[in-house]
Amino acid sequence: MSKFTVFSYTVLLGMVLTYAQNRQLQYDFYEAPQALLLNPGSRTPYKWHAGLPLLSNTALQAATSGVTVNDIFANDGLDFTTKVRDRVVNGLSQNDEFGASGQVELLYGGFRNANRPSDYYSFGIYGEGYVAQYWPKDLAILAFEGNANNIGRRFSLNHITTQGELVNVFHLGMNRKLNDKWTVGARAKLYSSVFEFKSRGNDGYFVTTLGENNILRNSVIADVSLQTSGIEGIFDSADGEPADLARLLVNRSLLGGNLGVGFDIGFTHKLGKSTFLTASLLDIGFISHSKDIENYTLRGAATNEGIEIILPEDLGDLTTEIWQELIDDLEQQLPFETNQDAYISLRPVKLYSSLRYNFGETKDKSKDCDCGTEVLERDTTFDYVNAVGAQFFMINRPRGPQTALTAFYQRRLGKVLAVKATYTADKFTLTNLGLGINLQAGPVNFYILADNLLGYQNIPDSNYASLQFGFNILSWNRN
Amino acid sequence: MKKQPFLYIASVLLLALLSACADEQNFDQIDDLSVEPLVATSIFYFESDENTINAMPAGQFYDQNFTFEAFNEPFVADNLLDGKITYQLENTTSKELEIMVEFLDADGNVLDSETFILQPEQTFPLEVEVNYGVGGQSLDILRNTTDIRVTGNNMTDNTSISTMPEPKVILRTSAEFRLKLQ
């Protein structure tokens, strides 16, 4: 199995086992306890909960900006090279990206403190990560067209930006209802990295200009690096028995790899009788990478006008190996090097916030005071029939923060069914309609959340798709 | 009845989800992708002033061969589609000069050569383009070239002095070649 194949499979695995970026349907949809993972200060109407191992939450997401699969691969009879040139090479910008993420929850549970019922504890393990590849526009044009017809054009090396990881997260959270206005929460996290690669903050350019002596001059100024951890070990293990690779991945997932720490915080604040303000900050932390490091750098400056023979200076001074000397000089001026230097990666911090207004008649108005710190009954906790509001999401990405704005409408249909519909605008799409359904059959909770439903009319033509589902066993406070 | 608008919306969204479909895709098109960049670079630069030419006996004043393996690098040789070498020559000396560029293989055999006769005190540069590939010279010349020999011959005398400022002979060369990356 080649290294590239192993790496591709690993990245694909990472895409399956990684963390959905914006989960606007799940945020504050606290019928399912996974809402606590997006806001540790969410409301908690449960006595205890237990996710079905490996099935309590599976989330997948894929996104492209600027181009879709259909734009390229539609069987439309158009010349493929022309489509790629017009829609990808010349059509995309360096800020367009291809990304995928997801999450598989391995274990998730929670319980209310019997002695202090205002406190709810939750804990679990999930795998998360993502792959994000920004479009290297200038390098793509250079590869597609070459430099001959681009004299004087600077091809920026800053367009090289890629990042991906697979990490297992152990977490323990506490949620406390302080009073009838405030619910706050925090979650501590321990990260166990399986692998990571990132290349960001690069600088420099390649340019071809008219030469000073000769016809053309090629110049490179480069400050480019790629940091990796865990990749080489995976390659090496893949060359051996399959069990070796599996053992390595399991070991790294269970605190045997590079480790990090972090935390989440969040709150729910009641404004007036039916209005709620919520916010959370997730993944404030870092991973220290010191094991299985392999970093690559290309740093320096070089200019080349070919071999120069100037008489009389070079009379009798030339060797026949002048070509090799030229190559050696270039490699010295622009060395491609590797190192094993440890590094620290900050987690991609995420911010959620929402403003929500509940309306519609509840069954028992007398229970709607929501006063005191005692645990709420299930019927009163879900004290809404309808809810509308707006959510804001922001995530720190390699090229700066990405944001999304969501409008939502939520409705409970009896005690069994709750539905949330969203409209979200972000860099990937402005037509993202999503729908989440939460079913409660006795203690069994099932939810399914799907995004960008209009994209399902022609999935390959969609810029964004996500799906999330899971099963939990819930015990309500009155049980 | 109050529930109807929401149920209607939910039904439509559910219907959209359940009626997911996809236009026909043809991923085999990737085989039709043609990526053929045109790459340009200088090859070598030769310059000699008139004093140096006069310091040599009349006739050959320079003869040097050197390794040049840009075109027979496996990646280039395997993907070379066509190419063009451009020669620019200037002669502001008082002599008629002959500049010869020879392409040699690993055994020293001459695969191709270009000879340029430069008139004394040429007031404009001479530019010559030699094409390789379809309609031009064989690409194998480039693929098998491992050495280049540059020879300069003084066809006049070794005493005359040009009236032009800083008299010299200059040979500039560059190459443009098309590679098939995909």
GROMACS .gro file of N, CA, C and O in nm, chain A residues 1-18 100 130-131 165-166 194-195 197 230-231 234-235 238-239 242 245-246 249:
model
  144
    1MET      N    1   0.085  -0.119   0.000
    1MET     CA    2   0.000   0.000   0.000
    1MET      C    3   0.090   0.125   0.000
    1MET      O    4   0.177   0.138   0.083
    2SER      N    5   0.067   0.213  -0.095
    2SER     CA    6   0.154   0.329  -0.103
    2SER      C    7   0.123   0.427   0.010
    2SER      O    8   0.015   0.425   0.070
    3LYS      N    9   0.221   0.515   0.037
    3LYS     CA   10   0.201   0.614   0.141
    3LYS      C   11   0.083   0.703   0.108
    3LYS      O   12   0.004   0.740   0.194
    4PHE      N   13   0.072   0.737  -0.021
    4PHE     CA   14  -0.037   0.826  -0.061
    4PHE      C   15  -0.172   0.760  -0.034
    4PHE      O   16  -0.266   0.823   0.014
    5THR      N   17  -0.181   0.629  -0.066
    5THR     CA   18  -0.306   0.557  -0.044
    5THR      C   19  -0.340   0.554   0.104
    5THR      O   20  -0.454   0.579   0.145
    6VAL      N   21  -0.238   0.523   0.184
    6VAL     CA   22  -0.260   0.518   0.329
    6VAL      C   23  -0.307   0.653   0.380
    6VAL      O   24  -0.403   0.665   0.456
    7PHE      N   25  -0.240   0.758   0.331
    7PHE     CA   26  -0.275   0.892   0.376
    7PHE      C   27  -0.418   0.927   0.334
    7PHE      O   28  -0.495   0.983   0.412
    8SER      N   29  -0.454   0.887   0.210
    8SER     CA   30  -0.588   0.917   0.162
    8SER      C   31  -0.693   0.848   0.247
    8SER      O   32  -0.793   0.908   0.286
    9TYR      N   33  -0.668   0.719   0.277
    9TYR     CA   34  -0.763   0.647   0.361
    9TYR      C   35  -0.773   0.709   0.499
    9TYR      O   36  -0.881   0.720   0.556
   10THR      N   37  -0.659   0.750   0.551
   10THR     CA   38  -0.658   0.808   0.684
   10THR      C   39  -0.736   0.938   0.686
   10THR      O   40  -0.813   0.965   0.778
   11VAL      N   41  -0.716   1.018   0.582
   11VAL     CA   42  -0.789   1.144   0.575
   11VAL      C   43  -0.938   1.117   0.560
   11VAL      O   44  -1.021   1.181   0.624
   12LEU      N   45  -0.972   1.017   0.477
   12LEU     CA   46  -1.114   0.984   0.462
   12LEU      C   47  -1.172   0.936   0.594
   12LEU      O   48  -1.282   0.973   0.632
   13LEU      N   49  -1.094   0.855   0.665
   13LEU     CA   50  -1.136   0.810   0.796
   13LEU      C   51  -1.157   0.931   0.886
   13LEU      O   52  -1.255   0.940   0.960
   14GLY      N   53  -1.063   1.022   0.875
   14GLY     CA   54  -1.075   1.144   0.954
   14GLY      C   55  -1.201   1.220   0.920
   14GLY      O   56  -1.267   1.275   1.007
   15MET      N   57  -1.236   1.221   0.790
   15MET     CA   58  -1.356   1.293   0.749
   15MET      C   59  -1.480   1.228   0.811
   15MET      O   60  -1.577   1.294   0.844
   16VAL      N   61  -1.475   1.094   0.824
   16VAL     CA   62  -1.590   1.025   0.880
   16VAL      C   63  -1.595   1.045   1.032
   16VAL      O   64  -1.701   1.055   1.091
   17LEU      N   65  -1.478   1.050   1.092
   17LEU     CA   66  -1.473   1.053   1.238
   17LEU      C   67  -1.452   1.194   1.291
   17LEU      O   68  -1.406   1.212   1.401
   18THR      N   69  -1.480   1.290   1.213
   18THR     CA   70  -1.446   1.424   1.257
   18THR      C   71  -1.569   1.508   1.289
   18THR      O   72  -1.680   1.461   1.286
  100ALA      N   73  -1.437   1.893   0.477
  100ALA     CA   74  -1.525   1.786   0.524
  100ALA      C   75  -1.498   1.766   0.672
  100ALA      O   76  -1.387   1.789   0.720
  130TYR      N   77  -1.113   1.737   1.106
  130TYR     CA   78  -1.163   1.793   0.982
  130TYR      C   79  -1.050   1.800   0.881
  130TYR      O   80  -0.932   1.786   0.915
  131VAL      N   81  -1.090   1.820   0.759
  131VAL     CA   82  -0.994   1.845   0.652
  131VAL      C   83  -1.038   1.970   0.580
  131VAL      O   84  -1.156   1.982   0.544
  165GLU      N   85  -0.693   1.704   1.062
  165GLU     CA   86  -0.655   1.633   1.184
  165GLU      C   87  -0.758   1.528   1.217
  165GLU      O   88  -0.871   1.528   1.166
  166LEU      N   89  -0.716   1.436   1.301
  166LEU     CA   90  -0.807   1.340   1.363
  166LEU      C   91  -0.769   1.336   1.510
  166LEU      O   92  -0.651   1.317   1.544
  194VAL      N   93  -0.451   1.188   1.693
  194VAL     CA   94  -0.411   1.072   1.612
  194VAL      C   95  -0.313   1.118   1.503
  194VAL      O   96  -0.208   1.059   1.484
  195PHE      N   97  -0.350   1.222   1.433
  195PHE     CA   98  -0.256   1.284   1.339
  195PHE      C   99  -0.300   1.426   1.313
  195PHE      O  100  -0.415   1.464   1.337
  197PHE      N  101  -0.196   1.758   1.018
  197PHE     CA  102  -0.108   1.825   0.922
  197PHE      C  103  -0.161   1.967   0.900
  197PHE      O  104  -0.281   1.990   0.904
  230GLY      N  105   0.227   1.255   1.357
  230GLY     CA  106   0.154   1.129   1.349
  230GLY      C  107   0.145   1.068   1.211
  230GLY      O  108   0.104   0.953   1.197
  231ILE      N  109   0.183   1.143   1.109
  231ILE     CA  110   0.168   1.094   0.972
  231ILE      C  111   0.272   0.985   0.942
  231ILE      O  112   0.238   0.878   0.889
  234ILE      N  113   0.199   0.650   1.087
  234ILE     CA  114   0.090   0.581   1.017
  234ILE      C  115   0.143   0.518   0.889
  234ILE      O  116   0.112   0.404   0.856
  235PHE      N  117   0.226   0.592   0.817
  235PHE     CA  118   0.286   0.536   0.695
  235PHE      C  119   0.368   0.411   0.726
  235PHE      O  120   0.358   0.309   0.659
  238ALA      N  121   0.155   0.122   0.820
  238ALA     CA  122   0.080   0.070   0.705
  238ALA      C  123   0.165  -0.024   0.621
  238ALA      O  124   0.112  -0.107   0.547
  239ASP      N  125   0.297  -0.008   0.630
  239ASP     CA  126   0.384  -0.099   0.555
  239ASP      C  127   0.391  -0.237   0.619
  239ASP      O  128   0.437  -0.332   0.557
  242PRO      N  129  -0.178  -0.514   0.894
  242PRO     CA  130  -0.292  -0.424   0.919
  242PRO      C  131  -0.320  -0.407   1.068
  242PRO      O  132  -0.362  -0.299   1.112
  245LEU      N  133  -0.134  -0.118   1.224
  245LEU     CA  134  -0.193   0.014   1.201
  245LEU      C  135  -0.311   0.036   1.294
  245LEU      O  136  -0.326   0.143   1.354
  246ALA      N  137  -0.395  -0.067   1.306
  246ALA     CA  138  -0.511  -0.056   1.395
  246ALA      C  139  -0.465  -0.032   1.539
  246ALA      O  140  -0.523   0.051   1.611
  249LEU      N  141  -0.352   0.328   1.579
  249LEU     CA  142  -0.461   0.425   1.581
  249LEU      C  143  -0.536   0.420   1.715
  249LEU      O  144  -0.572   0.524   1.771
   0.00000   0.00000   0.00000
